[in-house]
Every structure is written in structure tokens, then in C-alpha cells.
Coordinates of C-alpha atoms and ligand atoms in Angstrom, one line a residue:
X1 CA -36.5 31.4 -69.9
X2 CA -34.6 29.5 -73.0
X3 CA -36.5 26.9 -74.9
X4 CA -36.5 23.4 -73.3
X5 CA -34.0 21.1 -75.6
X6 CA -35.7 18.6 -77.2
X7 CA -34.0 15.2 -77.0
X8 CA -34.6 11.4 -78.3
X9 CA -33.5 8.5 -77.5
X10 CA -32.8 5.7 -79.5
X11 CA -33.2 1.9 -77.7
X12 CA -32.0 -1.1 -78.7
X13 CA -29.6 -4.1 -78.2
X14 CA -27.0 -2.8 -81.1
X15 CA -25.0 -6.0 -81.3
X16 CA -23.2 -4.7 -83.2
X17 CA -24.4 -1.4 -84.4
X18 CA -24.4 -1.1 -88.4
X19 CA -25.0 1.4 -91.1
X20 CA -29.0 0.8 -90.6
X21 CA -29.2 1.8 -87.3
X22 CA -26.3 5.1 -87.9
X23 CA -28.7 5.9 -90.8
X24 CA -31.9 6.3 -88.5
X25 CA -29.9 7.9 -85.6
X26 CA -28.2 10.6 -88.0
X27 CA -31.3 11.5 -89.6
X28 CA -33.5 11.7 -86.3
X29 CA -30.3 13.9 -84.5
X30 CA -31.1 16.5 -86.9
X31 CA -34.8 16.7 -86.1
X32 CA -33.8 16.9 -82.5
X33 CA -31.4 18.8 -80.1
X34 CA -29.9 15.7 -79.0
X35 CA -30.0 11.9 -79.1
X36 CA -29.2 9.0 -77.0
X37 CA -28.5 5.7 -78.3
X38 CA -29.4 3.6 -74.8
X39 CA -28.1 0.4 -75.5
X40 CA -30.7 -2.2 -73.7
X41 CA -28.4 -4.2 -70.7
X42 CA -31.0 -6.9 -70.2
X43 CA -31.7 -8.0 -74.1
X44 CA -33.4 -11.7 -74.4
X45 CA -31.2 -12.3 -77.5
X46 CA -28.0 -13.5 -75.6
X47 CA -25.7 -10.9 -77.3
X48 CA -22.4 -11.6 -78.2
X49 CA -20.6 -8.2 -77.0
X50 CA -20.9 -7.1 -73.5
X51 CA -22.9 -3.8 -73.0
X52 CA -19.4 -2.0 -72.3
X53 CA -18.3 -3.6 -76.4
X54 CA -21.5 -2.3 -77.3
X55 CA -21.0 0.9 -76.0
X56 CA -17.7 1.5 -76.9
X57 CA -18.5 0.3 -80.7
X58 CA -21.2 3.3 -81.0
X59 CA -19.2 5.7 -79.7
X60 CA -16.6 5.5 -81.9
X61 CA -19.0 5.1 -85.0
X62 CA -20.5 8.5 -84.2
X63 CA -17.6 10.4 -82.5
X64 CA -17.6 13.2 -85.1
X65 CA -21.6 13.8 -84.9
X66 CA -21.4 16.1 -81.4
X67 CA -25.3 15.8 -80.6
X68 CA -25.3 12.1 -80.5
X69 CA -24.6 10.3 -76.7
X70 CA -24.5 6.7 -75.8
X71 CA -25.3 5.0 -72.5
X72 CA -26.7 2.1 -71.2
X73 CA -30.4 0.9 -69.3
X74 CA -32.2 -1.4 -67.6
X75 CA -35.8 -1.8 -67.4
X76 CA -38.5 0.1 -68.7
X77 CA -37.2 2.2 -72.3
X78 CA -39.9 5.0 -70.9
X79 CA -38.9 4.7 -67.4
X80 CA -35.3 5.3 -69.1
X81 CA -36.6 8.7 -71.4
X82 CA -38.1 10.4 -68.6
X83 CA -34.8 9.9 -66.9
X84 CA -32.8 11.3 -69.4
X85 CA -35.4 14.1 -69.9
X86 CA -36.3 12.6 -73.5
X87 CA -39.7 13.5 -74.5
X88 CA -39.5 10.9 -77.6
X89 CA -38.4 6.9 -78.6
X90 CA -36.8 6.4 -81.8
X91 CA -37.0 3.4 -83.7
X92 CA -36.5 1.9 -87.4
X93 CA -39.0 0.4 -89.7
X94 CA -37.3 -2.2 -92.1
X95 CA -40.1 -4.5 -93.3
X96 CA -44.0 -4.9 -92.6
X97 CA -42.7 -7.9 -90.6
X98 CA -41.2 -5.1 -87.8
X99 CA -44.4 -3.4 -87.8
X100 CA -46.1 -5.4 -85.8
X101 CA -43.9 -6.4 -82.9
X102 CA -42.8 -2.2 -83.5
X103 CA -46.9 -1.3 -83.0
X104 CA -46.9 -3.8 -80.1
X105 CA -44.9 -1.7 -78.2
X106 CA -45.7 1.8 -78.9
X107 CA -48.8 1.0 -77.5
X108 CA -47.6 -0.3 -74.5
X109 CA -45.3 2.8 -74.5
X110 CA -47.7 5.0 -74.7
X111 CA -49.8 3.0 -72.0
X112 CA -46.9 3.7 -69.6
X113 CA -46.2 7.2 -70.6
X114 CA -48.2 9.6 -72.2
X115 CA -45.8 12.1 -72.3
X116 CA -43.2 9.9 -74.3
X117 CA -43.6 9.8 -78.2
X118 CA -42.7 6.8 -80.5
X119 CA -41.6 8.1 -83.4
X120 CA -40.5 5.7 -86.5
X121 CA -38.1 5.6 -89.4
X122 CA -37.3 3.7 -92.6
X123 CA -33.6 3.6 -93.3
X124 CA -32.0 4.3 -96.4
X125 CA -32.9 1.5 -98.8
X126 CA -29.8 0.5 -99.4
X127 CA -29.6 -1.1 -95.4
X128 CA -33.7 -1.8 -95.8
X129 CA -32.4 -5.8 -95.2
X130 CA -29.7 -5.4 -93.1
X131 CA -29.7 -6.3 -89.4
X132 CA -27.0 -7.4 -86.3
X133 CA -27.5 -11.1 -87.5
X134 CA -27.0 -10.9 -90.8
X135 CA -23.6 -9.3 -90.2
X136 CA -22.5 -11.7 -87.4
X137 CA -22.9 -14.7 -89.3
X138 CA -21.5 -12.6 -92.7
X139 CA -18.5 -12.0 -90.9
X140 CA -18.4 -15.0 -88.7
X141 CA -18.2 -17.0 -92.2
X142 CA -15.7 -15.0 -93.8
X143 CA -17.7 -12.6 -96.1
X144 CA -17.1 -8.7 -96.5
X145 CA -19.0 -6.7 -94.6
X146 CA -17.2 -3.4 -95.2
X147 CA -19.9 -1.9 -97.0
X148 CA -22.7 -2.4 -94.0
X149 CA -20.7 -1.5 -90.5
X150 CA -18.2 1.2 -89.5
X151 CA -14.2 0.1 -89.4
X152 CA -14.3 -0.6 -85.5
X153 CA -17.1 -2.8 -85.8
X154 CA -15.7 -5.1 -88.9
X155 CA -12.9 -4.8 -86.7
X156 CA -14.1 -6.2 -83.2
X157 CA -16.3 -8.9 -85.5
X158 CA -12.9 -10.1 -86.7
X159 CA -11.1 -10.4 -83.3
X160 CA -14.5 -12.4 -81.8
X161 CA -14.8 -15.0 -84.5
X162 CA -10.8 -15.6 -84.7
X163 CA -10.4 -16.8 -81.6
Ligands
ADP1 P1 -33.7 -4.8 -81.1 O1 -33.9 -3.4 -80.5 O2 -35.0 -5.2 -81.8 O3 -33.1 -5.8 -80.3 P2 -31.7 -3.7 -82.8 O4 -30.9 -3.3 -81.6 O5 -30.9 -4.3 -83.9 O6 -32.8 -4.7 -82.4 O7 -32.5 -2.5 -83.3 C1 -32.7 -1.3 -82.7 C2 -33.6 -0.5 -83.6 O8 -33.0 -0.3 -84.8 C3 -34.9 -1.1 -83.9 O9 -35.9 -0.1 -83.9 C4 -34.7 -1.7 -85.2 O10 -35.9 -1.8 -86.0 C5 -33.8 -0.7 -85.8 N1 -33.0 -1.2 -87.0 C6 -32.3 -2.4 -86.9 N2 -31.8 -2.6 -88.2 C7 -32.2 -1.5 -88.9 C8 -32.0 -1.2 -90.3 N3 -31.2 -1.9 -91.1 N4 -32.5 -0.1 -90.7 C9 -33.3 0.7 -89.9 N5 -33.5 0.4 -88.7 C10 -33.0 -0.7 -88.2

């Protein structure tokens, strides 16, 4: 019988994905087989791209890494691994100010599922203060923000805040 492939996923609202979160999920896809960016469909935050946008934006960011997926979920994140067959969560650790909130729900996580590990990640320090807000209103006020997303994303930013 072969080995059973070892797979993560990666949860989160992504809107938009930036360098941070490609940092994280690069370095984890390595450790792994394979890994899942599942971008979350019911996020509290009122996002400005749909979950399709969202999804489409990641895949192009990450088209040339070939163990990297995207999809989508609803629900429970664990609910979502076991579905998938992911036996581990990935997510990034910027400041001690995501610890908490991040400790929060690994616990609950782990409440829910035994089986499922959270596993955690500091980004590169160059993207240790970057987030999806940050480069919305960057962009949305006419700054640069080559330097902290991929092309398509400056791209789609452009097109939602000319309108
Ligand atoms: P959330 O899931 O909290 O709605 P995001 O979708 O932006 O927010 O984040 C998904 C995951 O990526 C979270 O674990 C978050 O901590 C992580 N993350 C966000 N920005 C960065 C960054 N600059 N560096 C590393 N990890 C990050």
C-alpha cells in the first residue's frame, strides 16, 4: 500500500490575496504533499470580491506552483479538512495581536477534531504588517502597491475602485 499523501489546507477570507498569505502557503506546500487555499464563503467582514473573484485571483497568483489547489467552503474549517482528506489547518502569525484570536480557535479546532492539526507560520518579515485592508485602502487611494500583491490582483483593485 503507497504512503497516504499528506495535505493542508489553508483557510481564510483572502480579499484579496497578497504576498503575506503566498509567502505562508509556498513555504507550508513544501512541507506537505499538497495544499488547499479554501477561501471561507460566509466571512463576517463584508468582502469586497465575490468568492468566485477571490478564487479566481489565487489561482492565477499560484498557477506555476502545481501542488497548490483553491476552492471554496462553508461552515465548519475542520468539517471542511476532513472533507478534503486534510489532516492539518494552516495559518499565519503576524503580530502578538493575531495570537490570541489565532489560539482561540485552534482550541476550538482541536475541540471539534482531534485528528486535524493547526499548524502556524510567520511570514517573511518583509509582509510581517501587511494585510487585505491595508492594500484595499492603499490602492483605493491611489498608492503603489506593486511590491505587496501579485499583477492580477493590483489589477482587479484597479478596475473596483475606478468605477
Ligand atoms: P482572515 O482569515 O482572518 O479573515 P485573511 O484571509 O487575510 O484573514 O488571512 C488568512 C490567514 O492568512 C490568516 O491566518 C492570517 O493570519 C494569515 N495572514 C494574513 N496576512 C498575513 C501576512 N501578511 N503574513 C502572514 N500571514 C498572513
Amino acid at each position: 500500500m503507497g504512503e497516504k499523501v499528506k495535505k493542508i489546507i489553508y483557510p481564510g477570507t483572502f480579499d484579496p490575496i497578497h504576498n503575506g498569505h503566498i509567502d505562508i502557503a509556498i513555504r507550508a506546500s513544501k512541507l506537505f504533499d499538497s495544499l488547499e487555499f479554501v477561501v471561507a464563503k460566509n466571512s463576517e467582514k463584508m468582502p469586497l470580491f465575490s468568492v468566485q473573484k477571490r478564487i479566481k485571483m489565487i489561482e492565477e497568483s499560484i498557477k506555476d506552483i502545481n501542488n497548490i489547489k483553491v476552492s471554496s467552503f462553508g461552515g465548519l474549517v475542520v468539517d471542511h479538512a476532513v472533507k478534503i482528506e486534510a489532516s492539518a489547518i494552516i495559518r499565519g502569525l503576524r503580530h502578538v495581536s493575531d495570537f490570541e484570536f489565532e489560539f482561540q480557535m485552534a482550541m476550538m479546532n482541536f475541540h471539534l477534531n482531534k485528528n486535524i492539526t493547526s499548524i502556524f507560520m510567520m511570514p517573511d518579515e518583509k509582509y510581517i504588517h501587511l494585510n487585505s485592508s491595508v492594500v484595499k485602502d492603499v490602492s483605493k487611494n491611489g498608492g503603489d502597491i506593486s511590491d505587496f500583491v501579485p499583477k492580477c490582483v493590483k489589477k482587479e483593485l484597479f478596475i473596483k475602485y475606478s468605477k
